[in-house]
Amino acid sequence: SMINKSLHKDRIICSDELPKGPYKLVLMNWTLHFMQDKEKYLKNIYDNIDNGFLILTDKCAQTEITKDLYYDFKRSKGLTEEYIKQKEKNLIGIMHSMPTEWYFKTLREVGFSVDIIHAEYGFVTFICKK
């Protein structure tokens, strides 16, 4: 659905591997949490960046407090309790979220220097420099 709405369909990469670079910037939004072998994918990105950056936004594992705040936010935007529960149920086995600490550890092990540039309700944006 997102690909069909894109203004630049020819620039979208939908693959388990990043095509050979080199790249100065890789932007990865809300996709890594759907992959099971995250570390392999991050290593592939690192290997194809030439003295540049990865900007990664992902849904990290939420604590109960964060999850409650996020669901309150959804309710404030008019989503019903039924919709919220159904979406949560639909993502079981599809979404593989990891704690924020995992991202720091793994991104550093891959070779990046890492910092957080934005975080809200468990959605975290990391800036990673090679």
XYZ file of N, CA and C in Angstrom:
390
model
N 0.826 -1.192 0.000
C 0.000 0.000 0.000
C 0.874 1.261 0.000
N 1.935 1.271 0.835
C 2.820 2.440 0.892
C 3.571 2.607 -0.429
N 4.001 1.497 -1.016
C 4.723 1.559 -2.290
C 3.827 2.146 -3.372
N 2.577 1.725 -3.419
C 1.639 2.218 -4.436
C 1.379 3.717 -4.308
N 1.507 4.267 -3.121
C 1.265 5.693 -2.900
C 2.513 6.543 -3.100
N 3.656 5.896 -3.296
C 4.921 6.616 -3.427
C 4.971 7.443 -4.705
N 5.600 8.607 -4.613
C 5.816 9.435 -5.791
C 7.023 8.954 -6.590
N 7.846 8.098 -5.969
C 9.096 7.636 -6.597
C 9.211 6.122 -6.479
N 8.273 5.393 -7.063
C 8.258 3.940 -6.959
C 9.559 3.311 -7.443
N 10.205 3.931 -8.422
C 11.439 3.386 -8.988
C 12.616 3.453 -8.004
N 12.479 4.205 -6.941
C 13.563 4.345 -5.962
C 13.361 3.482 -4.724
N 12.268 2.761 -4.662
C 11.954 1.958 -3.484
C 12.608 0.589 -3.614
N 13.276 0.181 -2.548
C 13.912 -1.123 -2.505
C 13.130 -1.979 -1.515
N 12.581 -3.063 -1.986
C 11.849 -3.995 -1.128
C 12.556 -5.340 -1.253
N 13.499 -5.594 -0.341
C 14.357 -6.764 -0.468
C 14.905 -7.152 0.895
N 15.354 -8.395 0.994
C 16.021 -8.848 2.211
C 17.488 -8.450 2.228
N 17.963 -7.846 1.146
C 19.339 -7.354 1.064
C 19.355 -5.995 0.388
N 20.211 -5.130 0.881
C 20.405 -3.826 0.262
C 21.250 -4.017 -0.992
N 20.830 -3.504 -2.141
C 21.659 -3.614 -3.346
C 23.027 -2.981 -3.106
N 24.023 -3.485 -3.797
C 25.403 -3.004 -3.635
C 25.476 -1.493 -3.750
N 26.245 -0.882 -2.843
C 26.457 0.557 -2.819
C 27.616 0.950 -3.693
N 28.284 2.000 -3.376
C 28.326 2.637 -2.062
C 27.222 3.693 -1.891
N 26.838 3.889 -0.635
C 25.850 4.893 -0.268
C 26.457 5.867 0.737
N 26.015 7.104 0.682
C 26.373 8.094 1.700
C 25.317 8.123 2.799
N 24.082 7.742 2.440
C 22.976 7.756 3.396
C 22.014 6.627 3.075
N 21.659 5.875 4.102
C 20.593 4.892 3.997
C 19.535 5.302 5.015
N 18.303 5.456 4.551
C 17.176 5.825 5.404
C 16.271 4.605 5.506
N 16.058 4.128 6.729
C 15.271 2.916 6.948
C 14.198 3.212 7.979
N 12.957 3.322 7.517
C 11.850 3.698 8.390
C 10.869 2.553 8.613
N 10.693 2.184 9.859
C 9.653 1.264 10.312
C 9.621 -0.048 9.528
N 10.794 -0.610 9.276
C 10.851 -1.877 8.542
C 11.656 -2.950 9.267
N 12.696 -2.574 9.991
C 13.575 -3.571 10.603
C 12.809 -4.461 11.583
N 11.808 -3.930 12.258
C 11.072 -4.729 13.242
C 10.245 -5.849 12.598
N 10.172 -5.870 11.271
C 9.492 -6.967 10.579
C 10.472 -8.063 10.151
N 11.762 -7.822 10.311
C 12.781 -8.793 9.892
C 13.227 -9.629 11.080
N 13.488 -10.903 10.816
C 13.972 -11.758 11.891
C 15.495 -11.687 12.006
N 16.218 -11.655 10.880
C 17.681 -11.593 10.928
C 18.134 -10.140 10.776
N 17.860 -9.362 11.793
C 18.155 -7.931 11.773
C 19.650 -7.645 11.682
N 20.447 -8.409 12.425
C 21.879 -8.154 12.473
C 22.518 -8.327 11.091
N 22.131 -9.352 10.368
C 22.671 -9.587 9.019
C 22.334 -8.410 8.102
N 21.108 -7.922 8.197
C 20.687 -6.803 7.349
C 21.464 -5.533 7.701
N 21.643 -5.279 8.992
C 22.402 -4.101 9.425
C 23.860 -4.191 8.988
N 24.438 -5.375 9.048
C 25.815 -5.571 8.602
C 25.924 -5.296 7.104
N 24.930 -5.745 6.333
C 24.900 -5.493 4.894
C 24.838 -3.996 4.609
N 24.042 -3.265 5.371
C 23.967 -1.812 5.214
C 25.319 -1.184 5.538
N 25.899 -1.579 6.678
C 27.198 -1.036 7.086
C 28.243 -1.252 5.990
N 28.272 -2.443 5.426
C 29.266 -2.776 4.402
C 29.092 -1.957 3.128
N 27.894 -1.411 2.905
C 27.623 -0.659 1.676
C 27.595 0.851 1.865
N 27.851 1.309 3.086
C 27.935 2.750 3.341
C 29.388 3.178 3.234
N 29.617 4.233 2.483
C 30.967 4.769 2.294
C 31.099 6.062 3.086
N 31.632 5.937 4.332
C 31.843 7.116 5.172
C 30.573 7.965 5.264
N 29.463 7.311 5.593
C 28.186 8.011 5.627
C 27.346 7.607 6.826
N 26.023 7.631 6.625
C 25.083 7.474 7.727
C 23.966 6.485 7.406
N 23.483 5.854 8.462
C 22.218 5.129 8.455
C 21.313 5.899 9.406
N 20.147 6.280 8.938
C 19.125 6.840 9.828
C 18.043 5.777 9.903
N 17.879 5.228 11.083
C 16.999 4.089 11.316
C 15.907 4.476 12.300
N 14.661 4.365 11.868
C 13.534 4.549 12.773
C 12.819 3.217 12.862
N 12.592 2.762 14.075
C 11.963 1.462 14.256
C 11.091 1.472 15.501
N 10.159 0.538 15.538
C 9.336 0.370 16.731
C 10.066 -0.596 17.649
N 10.566 -0.057 18.734
C 11.287 -0.871 19.705
C 10.283 -1.537 20.648
N 10.728 -2.577 21.314
C 9.869 -3.233 22.304
C 9.440 -2.199 23.335
N 8.156 -2.193 23.629
C 7.606 -1.201 24.554
C 7.417 -1.801 25.941
N 7.707 -1.005 26.964
C 7.339 -1.400 28.321
C 5.827 -1.247 28.433
N 5.244 -1.776 29.479
C 3.792 -1.630 29.670
C 3.403 -0.154 29.804
N 4.247 0.634 30.462
C 3.965 2.069 30.625
C 3.931 2.747 29.252
N 4.951 2.483 28.429
C 5.014 3.097 27.095
C 3.856 2.627 26.228
N 3.544 1.348 26.310
C 2.441 0.786 25.524
C 1.119 1.447 25.918
N 0.886 1.628 27.217
C -0.332 2.295 27.680
C -0.412 3.728 27.153
N 0.707 4.451 27.197
C 0.733 5.824 26.674
C 0.457 5.844 25.169
N 1.046 4.889 24.448
C 0.845 4.790 23.001
C -0.625 4.492 22.683
N -1.233 3.579 23.421
C -2.645 3.261 23.190
C -3.542 4.442 23.561
N -3.190 5.191 24.601
C -3.931 6.412 24.926
C -3.832 7.410 23.777
N -2.649 7.527 23.194
C -2.457 8.399 22.034
C -3.362 7.948 20.883
N -3.407 6.657 20.605
C -4.256 6.133 19.529
C -5.735 6.447 19.800
N -6.151 6.246 21.058
C -7.543 6.542 21.419
C -7.853 8.026 21.216
N -6.889 8.883 21.544
C -7.099 10.330 21.401
C -7.244 10.730 19.931
N -6.773 9.875 19.031
C -6.889 10.137 17.589
C -8.134 9.479 17.004
N -8.974 8.901 17.867
C -10.255 8.366 17.424
C -10.277 6.879 17.127
N -9.176 6.167 17.379
C -9.181 4.728 17.127
C -9.948 4.025 18.240
N -10.712 3.027 17.859
C -11.522 2.303 18.841
C -10.676 1.258 19.557
N -11.165 0.873 20.717
C -10.498 -0.175 21.495
C -10.446 -1.470 20.682
N -11.505 -1.763 19.971
C -11.565 -2.972 19.142
C -10.480 -2.945 18.055
N -10.324 -1.814 17.402
C -9.308 -1.675 16.354
C -7.905 -1.857 16.930
N -7.647 -1.229 18.062
C -6.330 -1.300 18.703
C -5.991 -2.746 19.062
N -6.942 -3.454 19.676
C -6.720 -4.849 20.073
C -6.536 -5.754 18.852
N -7.338 -5.523 17.804
C -7.230 -6.348 16.602
C -5.880 -6.156 15.908
N -5.420 -4.905 15.838
C -4.122 -4.644 15.211
C -3.008 -5.321 15.997
N -3.070 -5.230 17.324
C -2.065 -5.883 18.160
C -2.066 -7.389 17.892
N -3.225 -7.979 17.808
C -3.356 -9.411 17.543
C -2.804 -9.764 16.158
N -3.086 -8.938 15.158
C -2.638 -9.195 13.783
C -1.118 -9.163 13.645
N -0.432 -8.452 14.521
C 1.020 -8.313 14.421
C 1.803 -9.409 15.151
N 1.103 -10.283 15.860
C 1.777 -11.380 16.557
C 2.421 -12.292 15.520
N 3.716 -12.531 15.695
C 4.454 -13.380 14.769
C 4.909 -12.663 13.505
N 4.446 -11.426 13.311
C 4.814 -10.627 12.133
C 5.863 -9.584 12.532
N 5.621 -8.939 13.663
C 6.532 -7.909 14.154
C 7.467 -8.527 15.183
N 8.748 -8.225 15.035
C 9.773 -8.773 15.925
C 10.547 -7.610 16.555
N 9.891 -6.893 17.439
C 10.505 -5.723 18.077
C 11.532 -6.143 19.114
N 12.572 -5.328 19.207
C 13.644 -5.552 20.168
C 13.759 -4.316 21.068
N 14.305 -4.482 22.270
C 14.488 -3.332 23.161
C 15.506 -2.333 22.592
N 15.372 -1.096 22.986
C 16.287 -0.041 22.539
C 17.739 -0.430 22.793
N 17.995 -1.060 23.937
C 19.362 -1.480 24.272
C 19.931 -2.427 23.220
N 19.089 -3.296 22.663
C 19.544 -4.226 21.622
C 20.050 -3.445 20.410
N 19.327 -2.396 20.021
C 19.734 -1.602 18.860
C 21.101 -0.966 19.095
N 21.286 -0.349 20.267
C 22.583 0.256 20.578
C 23.697 -0.787 20.505
N 23.503 -1.905 21.171
C 24.528 -2.953 21.226
C 24.826 -3.486 19.825
N 23.799 -3.842 19.085
C 23.985 -4.457 17.772
C 24.569 -3.479 16.770
N 24.057 -2.256 16.738
C 24.591 -1.267 15.797
C 26.059 -0.974 16.084
N 26.425 -0.924 17.347
C 27.837 -0.700 17.708
C 28.688 -1.913 17.340
N 28.174 -3.115 17.582
C 28.919 -4.326 17.212
C 29.141 -4.410 15.703
N 28.164 -3.941 14.932
C 28.293 -3.923 13.469
C 29.380 -2.936 13.045
N 29.588 -1.874 13.845
C 30.644 -0.912 13.555
C 30.236 0.547 13.575
N 28.958 0.819 13.734
C 28.466 2.190 13.738
C 28.728 2.881 15.074
N 28.867 4.206 15.039
C 28.684 5.009 16.243
C 27.212 5.420 16.208
N 26.557 5.428 17.357
C 25.093 5.510 17.396
C 24.621 6.541 18.411
N 23.541 7.236 18.064
C 22.855 8.108 19.005
C 21.372 8.109 18.654
N 20.547 8.514 19.583
C 19.109 8.669 19.349
C 18.846 10.131 19.035
N 18.099 10.391 17.960
C 17.759 11.771 17.627
C 16.279 12.074 17.853
N 15.458 11.029 18.062
C 14.054 11.235 18.390
C 13.481 9.935 18.944
N 12.585 10.054 19.891
C 11.907 8.874 20.439
C 10.554 9.293 20.993
N 9.545 8.485 20.675
C 8.205 8.750 21.185
C 7.390 7.466 21.153
N 6.849 7.079 22.307
C 5.994 5.900 22.443
C 6.655 4.615 21.957
N 7.970 4.525 22.044
C 8.662 3.321 21.618
C 9.127 3.351 20.171
N 8.756 4.378 19.425
C 9.265 4.563 18.065
C 10.528 5.408 18.199
N 11.653 4.837 17.822
C 12.945 5.466 18.086
C 13.707 5.687 16.776
N 14.278 6.879 16.634
C 15.114 7.187 15.470
C 16.560 7.254 15.920
N 17.366 6.392 15.318
C 18.790 6.310 15.596
C 19.542 6.943 14.429
N 20.586 7.701 14.726
C 21.502 8.160 13.691
C 22.788 7.365 13.907
N 23.221 6.719 12.834
C 24.357 5.809 12.908
C 25.392 6.245 11.888
N 26.610 6.489 12.351
C 27.684 6.961 11.471
C 28.730 5.871 11.304
N 29.158 5.731 10.047
C 30.250 4.795 9.765
C 31.521 5.595 9.647
